[in-house]
Structures are given as C-alpha cells and as structure tokens.
Short mmCIF file of N, CA and C in Angstrom, two decimals:
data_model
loop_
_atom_site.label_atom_id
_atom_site.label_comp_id
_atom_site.label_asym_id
_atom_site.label_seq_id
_atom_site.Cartn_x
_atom_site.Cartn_y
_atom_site.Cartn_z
N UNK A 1 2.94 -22.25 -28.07
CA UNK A 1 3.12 -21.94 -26.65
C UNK A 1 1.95 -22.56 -25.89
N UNK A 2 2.40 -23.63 -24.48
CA UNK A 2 1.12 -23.49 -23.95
C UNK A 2 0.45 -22.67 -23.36
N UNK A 3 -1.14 -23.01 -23.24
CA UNK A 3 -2.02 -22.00 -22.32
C UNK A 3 -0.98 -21.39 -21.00
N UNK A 4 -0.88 -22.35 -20.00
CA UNK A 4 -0.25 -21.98 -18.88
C UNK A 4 0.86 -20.77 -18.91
N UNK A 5 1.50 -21.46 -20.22
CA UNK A 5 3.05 -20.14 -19.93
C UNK A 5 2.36 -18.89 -20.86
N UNK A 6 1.48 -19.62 -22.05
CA UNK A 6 0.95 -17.71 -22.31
C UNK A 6 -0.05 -16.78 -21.51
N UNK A 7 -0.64 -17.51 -20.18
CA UNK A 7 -1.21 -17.18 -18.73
C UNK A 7 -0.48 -16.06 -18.51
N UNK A 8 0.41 -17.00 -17.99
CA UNK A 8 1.39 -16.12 -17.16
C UNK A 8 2.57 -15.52 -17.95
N UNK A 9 2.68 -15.43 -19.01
CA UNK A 9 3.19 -14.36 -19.53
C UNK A 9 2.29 -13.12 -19.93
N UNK A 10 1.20 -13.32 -19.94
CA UNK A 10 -0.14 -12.30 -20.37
C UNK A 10 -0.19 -11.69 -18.53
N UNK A 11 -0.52 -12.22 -17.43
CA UNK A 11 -0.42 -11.79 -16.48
C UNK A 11 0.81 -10.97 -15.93
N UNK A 12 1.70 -11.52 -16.33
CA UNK A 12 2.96 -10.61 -15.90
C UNK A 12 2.69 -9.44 -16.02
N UNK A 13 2.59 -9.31 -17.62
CA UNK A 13 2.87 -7.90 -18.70
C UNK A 13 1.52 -7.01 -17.90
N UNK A 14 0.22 -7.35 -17.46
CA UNK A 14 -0.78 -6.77 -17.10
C UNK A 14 -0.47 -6.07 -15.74
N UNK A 15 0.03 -7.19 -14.74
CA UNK A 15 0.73 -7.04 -13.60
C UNK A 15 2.05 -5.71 -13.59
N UNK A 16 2.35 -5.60 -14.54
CA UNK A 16 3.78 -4.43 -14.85
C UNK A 16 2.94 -3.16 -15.30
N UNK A 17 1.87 -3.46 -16.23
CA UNK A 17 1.21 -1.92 -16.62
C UNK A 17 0.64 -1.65 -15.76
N UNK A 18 -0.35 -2.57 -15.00
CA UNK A 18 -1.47 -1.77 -13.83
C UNK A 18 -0.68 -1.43 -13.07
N UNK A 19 0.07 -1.91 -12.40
CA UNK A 19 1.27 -2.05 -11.19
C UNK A 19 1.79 -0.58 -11.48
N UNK A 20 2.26 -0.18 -12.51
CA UNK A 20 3.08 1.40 -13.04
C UNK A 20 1.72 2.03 -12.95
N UNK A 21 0.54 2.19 -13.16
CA UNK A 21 -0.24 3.25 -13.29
C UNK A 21 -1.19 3.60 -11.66
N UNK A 22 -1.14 2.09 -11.16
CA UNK A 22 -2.13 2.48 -9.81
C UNK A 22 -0.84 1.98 -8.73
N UNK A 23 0.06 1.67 -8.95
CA UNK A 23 0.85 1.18 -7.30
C UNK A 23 2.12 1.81 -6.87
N UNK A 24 2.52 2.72 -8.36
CA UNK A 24 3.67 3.54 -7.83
C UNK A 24 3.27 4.72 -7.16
N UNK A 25 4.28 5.63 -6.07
CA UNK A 25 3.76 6.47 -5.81
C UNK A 25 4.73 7.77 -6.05
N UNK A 26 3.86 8.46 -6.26
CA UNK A 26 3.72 9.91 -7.01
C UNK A 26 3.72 11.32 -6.27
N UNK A 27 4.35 11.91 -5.41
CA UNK A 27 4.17 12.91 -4.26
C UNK A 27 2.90 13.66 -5.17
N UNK A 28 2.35 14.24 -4.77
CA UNK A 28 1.60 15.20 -4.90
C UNK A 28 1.01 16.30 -3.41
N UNK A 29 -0.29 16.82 -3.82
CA UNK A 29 -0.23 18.08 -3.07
C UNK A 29 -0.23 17.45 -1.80
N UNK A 30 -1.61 16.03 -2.09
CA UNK A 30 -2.54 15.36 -0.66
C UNK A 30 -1.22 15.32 0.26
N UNK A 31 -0.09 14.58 -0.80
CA UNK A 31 1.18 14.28 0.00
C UNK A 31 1.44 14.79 1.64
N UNK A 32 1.13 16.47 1.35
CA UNK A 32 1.85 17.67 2.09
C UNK A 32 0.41 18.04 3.16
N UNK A 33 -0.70 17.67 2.64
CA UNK A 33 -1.68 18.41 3.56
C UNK A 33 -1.77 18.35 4.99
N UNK A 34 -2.12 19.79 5.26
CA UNK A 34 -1.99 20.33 6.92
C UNK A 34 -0.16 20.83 7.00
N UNK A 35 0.35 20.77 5.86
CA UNK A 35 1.79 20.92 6.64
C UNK A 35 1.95 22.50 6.17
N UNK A 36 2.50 23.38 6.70
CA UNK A 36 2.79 24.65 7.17
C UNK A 36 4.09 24.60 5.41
N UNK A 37 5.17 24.26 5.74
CA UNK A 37 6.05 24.19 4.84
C UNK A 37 6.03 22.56 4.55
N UNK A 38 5.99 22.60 2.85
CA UNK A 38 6.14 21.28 2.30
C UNK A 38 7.09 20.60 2.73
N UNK A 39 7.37 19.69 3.91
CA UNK A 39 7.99 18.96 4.04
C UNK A 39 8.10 17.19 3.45
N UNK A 40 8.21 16.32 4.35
CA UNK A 40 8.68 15.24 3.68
C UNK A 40 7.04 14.41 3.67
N UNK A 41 7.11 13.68 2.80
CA UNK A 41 5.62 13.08 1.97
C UNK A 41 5.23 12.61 3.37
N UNK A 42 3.93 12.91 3.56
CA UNK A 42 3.09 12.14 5.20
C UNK A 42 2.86 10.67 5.09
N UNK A 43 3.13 10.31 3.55
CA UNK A 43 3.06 8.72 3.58
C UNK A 43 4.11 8.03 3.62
N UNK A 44 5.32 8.64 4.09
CA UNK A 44 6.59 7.91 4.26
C UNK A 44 7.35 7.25 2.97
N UNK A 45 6.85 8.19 2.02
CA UNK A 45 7.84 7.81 0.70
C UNK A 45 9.00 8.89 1.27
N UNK A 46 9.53 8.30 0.03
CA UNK A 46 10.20 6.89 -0.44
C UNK A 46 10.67 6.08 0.86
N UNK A 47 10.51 4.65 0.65
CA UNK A 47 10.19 3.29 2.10
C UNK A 47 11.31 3.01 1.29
N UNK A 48 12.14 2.15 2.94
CA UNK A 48 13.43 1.71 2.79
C UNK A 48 13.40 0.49 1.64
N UNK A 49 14.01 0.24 0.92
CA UNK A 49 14.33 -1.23 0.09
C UNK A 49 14.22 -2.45 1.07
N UNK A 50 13.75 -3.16 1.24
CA UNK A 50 13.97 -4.69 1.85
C UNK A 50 14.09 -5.73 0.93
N UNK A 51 15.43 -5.91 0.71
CA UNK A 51 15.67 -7.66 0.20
C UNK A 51 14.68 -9.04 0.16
N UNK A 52 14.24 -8.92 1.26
CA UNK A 52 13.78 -10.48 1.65
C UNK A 52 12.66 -10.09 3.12
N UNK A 53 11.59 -10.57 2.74
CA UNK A 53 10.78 -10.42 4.12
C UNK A 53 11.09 -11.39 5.28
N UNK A 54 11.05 -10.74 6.43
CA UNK A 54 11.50 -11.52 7.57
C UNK A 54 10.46 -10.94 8.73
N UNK A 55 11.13 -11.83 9.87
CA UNK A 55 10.26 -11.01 11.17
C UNK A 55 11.19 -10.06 11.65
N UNK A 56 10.27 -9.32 12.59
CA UNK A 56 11.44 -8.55 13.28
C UNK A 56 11.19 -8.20 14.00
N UNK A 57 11.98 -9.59 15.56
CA UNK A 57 11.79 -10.14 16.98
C UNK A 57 11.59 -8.63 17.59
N UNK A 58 12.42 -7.67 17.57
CA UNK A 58 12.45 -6.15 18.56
C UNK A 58 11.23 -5.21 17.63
N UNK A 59 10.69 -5.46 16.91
CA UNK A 59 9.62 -4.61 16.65
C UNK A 59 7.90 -5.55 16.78
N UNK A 60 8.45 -7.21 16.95
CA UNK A 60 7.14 -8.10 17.24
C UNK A 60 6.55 -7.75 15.85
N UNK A 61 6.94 -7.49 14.41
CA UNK A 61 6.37 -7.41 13.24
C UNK A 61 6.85 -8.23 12.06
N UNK A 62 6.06 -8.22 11.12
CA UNK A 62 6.48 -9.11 9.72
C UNK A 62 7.18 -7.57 8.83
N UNK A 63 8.25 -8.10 8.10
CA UNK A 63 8.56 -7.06 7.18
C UNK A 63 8.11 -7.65 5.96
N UNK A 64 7.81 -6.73 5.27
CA UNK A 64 7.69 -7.72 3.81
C UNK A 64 8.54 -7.04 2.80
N UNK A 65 9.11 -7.91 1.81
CA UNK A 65 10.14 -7.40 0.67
C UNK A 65 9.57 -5.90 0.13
N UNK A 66 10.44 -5.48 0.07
CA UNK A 66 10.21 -4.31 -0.99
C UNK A 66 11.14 -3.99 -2.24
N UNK A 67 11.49 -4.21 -2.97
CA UNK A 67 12.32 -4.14 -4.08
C UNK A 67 12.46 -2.50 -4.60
N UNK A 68 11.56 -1.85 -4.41
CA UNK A 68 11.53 -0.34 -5.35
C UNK A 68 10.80 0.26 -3.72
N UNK A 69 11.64 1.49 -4.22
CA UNK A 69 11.05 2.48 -2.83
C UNK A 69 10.06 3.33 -2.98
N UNK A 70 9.36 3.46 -3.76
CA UNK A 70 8.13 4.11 -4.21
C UNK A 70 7.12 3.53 -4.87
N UNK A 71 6.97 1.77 -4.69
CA UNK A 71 6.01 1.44 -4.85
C UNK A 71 5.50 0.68 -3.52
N UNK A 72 3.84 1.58 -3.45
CA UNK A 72 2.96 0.36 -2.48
C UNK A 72 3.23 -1.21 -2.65
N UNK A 73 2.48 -1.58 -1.21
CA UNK A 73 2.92 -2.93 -1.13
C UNK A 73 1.64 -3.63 -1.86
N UNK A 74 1.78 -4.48 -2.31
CA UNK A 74 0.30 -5.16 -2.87
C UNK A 74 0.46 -6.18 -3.39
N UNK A 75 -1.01 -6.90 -3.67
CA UNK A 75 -0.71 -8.50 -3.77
C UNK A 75 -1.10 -8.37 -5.57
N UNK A 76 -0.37 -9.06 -6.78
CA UNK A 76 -0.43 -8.89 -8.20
C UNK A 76 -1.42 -9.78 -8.41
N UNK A 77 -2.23 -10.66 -7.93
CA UNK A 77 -3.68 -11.43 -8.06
C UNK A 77 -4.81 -10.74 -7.93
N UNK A 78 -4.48 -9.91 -6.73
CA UNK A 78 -5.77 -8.72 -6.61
C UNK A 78 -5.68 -7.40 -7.08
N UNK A 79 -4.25 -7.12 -7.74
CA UNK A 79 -4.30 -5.97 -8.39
C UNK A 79 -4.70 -6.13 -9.80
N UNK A 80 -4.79 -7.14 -10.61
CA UNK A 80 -4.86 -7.80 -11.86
C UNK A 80 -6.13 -7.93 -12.04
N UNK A 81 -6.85 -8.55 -11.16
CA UNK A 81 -8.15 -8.65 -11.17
C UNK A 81 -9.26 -7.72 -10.93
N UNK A 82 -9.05 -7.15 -9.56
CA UNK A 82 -9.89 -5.76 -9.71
C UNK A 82 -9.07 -4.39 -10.43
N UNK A 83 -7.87 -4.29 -10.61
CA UNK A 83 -7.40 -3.19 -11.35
C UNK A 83 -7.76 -2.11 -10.38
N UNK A 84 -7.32 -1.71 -9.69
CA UNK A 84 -7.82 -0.73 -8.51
C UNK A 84 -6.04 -1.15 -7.65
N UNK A 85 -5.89 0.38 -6.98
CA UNK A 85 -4.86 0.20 -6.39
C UNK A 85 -5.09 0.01 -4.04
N UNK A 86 -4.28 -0.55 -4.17
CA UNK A 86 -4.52 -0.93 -2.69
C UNK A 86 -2.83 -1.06 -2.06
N UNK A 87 -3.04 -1.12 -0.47
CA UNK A 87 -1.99 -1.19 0.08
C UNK A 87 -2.28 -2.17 0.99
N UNK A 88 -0.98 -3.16 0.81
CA UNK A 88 -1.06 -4.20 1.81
C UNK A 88 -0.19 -3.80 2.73
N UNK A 89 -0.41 -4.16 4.41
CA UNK A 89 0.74 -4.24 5.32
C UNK A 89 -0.10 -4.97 6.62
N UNK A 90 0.92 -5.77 7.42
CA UNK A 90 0.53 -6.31 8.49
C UNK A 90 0.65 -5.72 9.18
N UNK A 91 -0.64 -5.81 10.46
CA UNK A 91 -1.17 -4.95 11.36
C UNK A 91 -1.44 -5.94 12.64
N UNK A 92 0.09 -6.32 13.47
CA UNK A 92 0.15 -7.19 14.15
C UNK A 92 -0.17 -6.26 15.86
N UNK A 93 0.54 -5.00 15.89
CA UNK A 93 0.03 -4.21 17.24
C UNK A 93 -0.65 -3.60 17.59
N UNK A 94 -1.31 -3.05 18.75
CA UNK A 94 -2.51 -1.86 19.24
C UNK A 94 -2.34 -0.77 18.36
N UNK A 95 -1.12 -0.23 18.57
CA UNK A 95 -0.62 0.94 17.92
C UNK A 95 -0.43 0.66 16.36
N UNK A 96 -0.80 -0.12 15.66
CA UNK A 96 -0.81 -0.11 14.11
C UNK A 96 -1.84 -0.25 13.93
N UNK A 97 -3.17 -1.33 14.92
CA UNK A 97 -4.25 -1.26 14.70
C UNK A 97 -5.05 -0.34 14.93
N UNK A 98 -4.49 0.70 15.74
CA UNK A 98 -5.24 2.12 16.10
C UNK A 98 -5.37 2.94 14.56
N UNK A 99 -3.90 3.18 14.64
CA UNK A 99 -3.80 3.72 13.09
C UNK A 99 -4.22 3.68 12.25
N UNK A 100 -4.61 2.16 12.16
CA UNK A 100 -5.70 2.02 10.82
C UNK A 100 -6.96 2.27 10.88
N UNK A 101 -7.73 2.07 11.90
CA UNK A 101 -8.72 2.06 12.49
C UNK A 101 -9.13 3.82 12.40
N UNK A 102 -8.30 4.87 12.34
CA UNK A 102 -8.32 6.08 12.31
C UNK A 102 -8.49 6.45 10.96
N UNK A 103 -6.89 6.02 10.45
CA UNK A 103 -7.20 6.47 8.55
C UNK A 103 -8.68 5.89 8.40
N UNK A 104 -9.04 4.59 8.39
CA UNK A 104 -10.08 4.00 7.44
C UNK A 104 -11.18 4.77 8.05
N UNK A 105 -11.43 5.45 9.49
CA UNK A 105 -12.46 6.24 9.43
C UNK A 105 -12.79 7.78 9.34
N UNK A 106 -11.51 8.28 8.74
CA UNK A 106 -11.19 9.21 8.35
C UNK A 106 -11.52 9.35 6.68
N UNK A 107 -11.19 8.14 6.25
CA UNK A 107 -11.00 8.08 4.98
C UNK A 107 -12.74 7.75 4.64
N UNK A 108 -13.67 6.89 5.28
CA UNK A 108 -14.81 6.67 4.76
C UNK A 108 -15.90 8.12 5.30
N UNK A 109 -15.36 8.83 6.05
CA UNK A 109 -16.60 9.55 6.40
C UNK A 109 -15.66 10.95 5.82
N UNK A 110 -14.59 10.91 5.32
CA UNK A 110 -14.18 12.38 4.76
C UNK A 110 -14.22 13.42 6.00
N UNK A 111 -14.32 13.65 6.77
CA UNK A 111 -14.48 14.56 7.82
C UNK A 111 -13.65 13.81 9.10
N UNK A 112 -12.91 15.02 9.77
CA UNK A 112 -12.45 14.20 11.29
C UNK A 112 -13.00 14.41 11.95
N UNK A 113 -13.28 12.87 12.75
CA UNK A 113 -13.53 12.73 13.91
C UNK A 113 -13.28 12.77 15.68
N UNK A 114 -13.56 13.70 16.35
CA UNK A 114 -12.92 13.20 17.60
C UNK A 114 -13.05 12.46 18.21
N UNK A 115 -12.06 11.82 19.39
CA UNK A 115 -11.81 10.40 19.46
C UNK A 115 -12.94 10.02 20.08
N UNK A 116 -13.63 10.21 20.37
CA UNK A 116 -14.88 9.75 21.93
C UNK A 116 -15.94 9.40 20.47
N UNK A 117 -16.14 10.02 19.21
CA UNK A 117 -17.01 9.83 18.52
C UNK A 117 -16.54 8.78 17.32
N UNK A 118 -15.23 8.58 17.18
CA UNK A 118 -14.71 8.03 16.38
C UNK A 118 -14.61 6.56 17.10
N UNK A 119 -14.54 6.37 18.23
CA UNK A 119 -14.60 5.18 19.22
C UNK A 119 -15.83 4.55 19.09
N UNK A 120 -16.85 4.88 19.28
CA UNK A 120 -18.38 4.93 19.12
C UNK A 120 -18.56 4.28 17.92
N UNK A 121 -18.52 5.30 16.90
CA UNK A 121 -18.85 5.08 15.57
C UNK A 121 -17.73 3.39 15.26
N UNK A 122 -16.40 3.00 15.48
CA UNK A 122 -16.46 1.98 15.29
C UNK A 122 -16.86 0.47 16.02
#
C-alpha cells in the first residue's frame, strides 16, 4: 500500500473514533440548565439534516452540510490533530456575532455578566 492511501486511510479511522467520542452530542444535565421543567436541549439538538451546503439569500447566511443530527459541526484536520472537540459555524450577522461574543464571555469568565460590563470587558 502506498504512504498516501495508508495516510488517509489511518486518518479516516482516527477522524471516525475522535469524531464519536468528542463531536457527537449527548443531552445531558448542562443541556437543561436554568430551565424550570426539562425541556428541549438549549443547544438546539438534534439540528436539521442538510444535504449540501448552500447560501441562504433570505437569512444573508452560509449553511453548511450536516449529514447526522447530533453531531457538531467541525473541521476533521483540526479535530485529528488537536483531538479536542470544537464547533464550527459562520458568524456572518450582528445578531450571531452578539451571540457569540456573549457565550465566549460567559464561557471564559464562568460567571454572568451584565451587559454594560460585558461590553467593556470586550
């Protein structure tokens, strides 16, 4: 066999185990937190299936494929390599860039912020 195809047959198989242990998702408690009665996962599992990534002119956004509805989106070069799980998505509007801009400083300082200090701080 050459190098190249036993590459990427060695990457695949790595790409399928890490991929099952850090990129599927799993409801758990975090799922539900702040909610009164366990309702539906706050991270919007299970995400619709998409065939084929496209734009999409009435939302001004990129969709990207999704094949399985309970796995994050992510790139298999950077999941392979650092082995750590991550979520990719494009963040083309105010209102998606707000959003993120909130989780990620929610998420690095563990504590919420209100907005006048959370504005500041970024």
């Amino acid at each position: 066999m050459n190098l190249i195809l036993e590459w990427e047959k060695l990457f695949e198989d790595e790409h399928k185990k890490i991929g099952e242990l850090f990129q599927r998702h799993r409801c758990r408690a975090v799922c539900h937190k702040g909610q009164v009665e366990i309702g539906p996962c706050r991270f919007g599992y299970p995400h619709e299936v998409v065939e084929e990534s496209k734009f999409d002119v009435d939302q001004n956004s990129i969709i990207f494929a999704r094949k399985e509805c309970d796995v994050n989106g992510h790139n298999p070069y950077l999941l392979v390599c650092t082995r750590h799980n991550h979520d990719i998505k494009c963040i083309l509007s105010g209102k998606a860039a707000k959003a993120a801009m909130f989780y990620i400083s929610d998420y690095i300082t563990k504590m919420p912020l209100n907005t006048e200090a959370l504005l500041s701080t970024l």
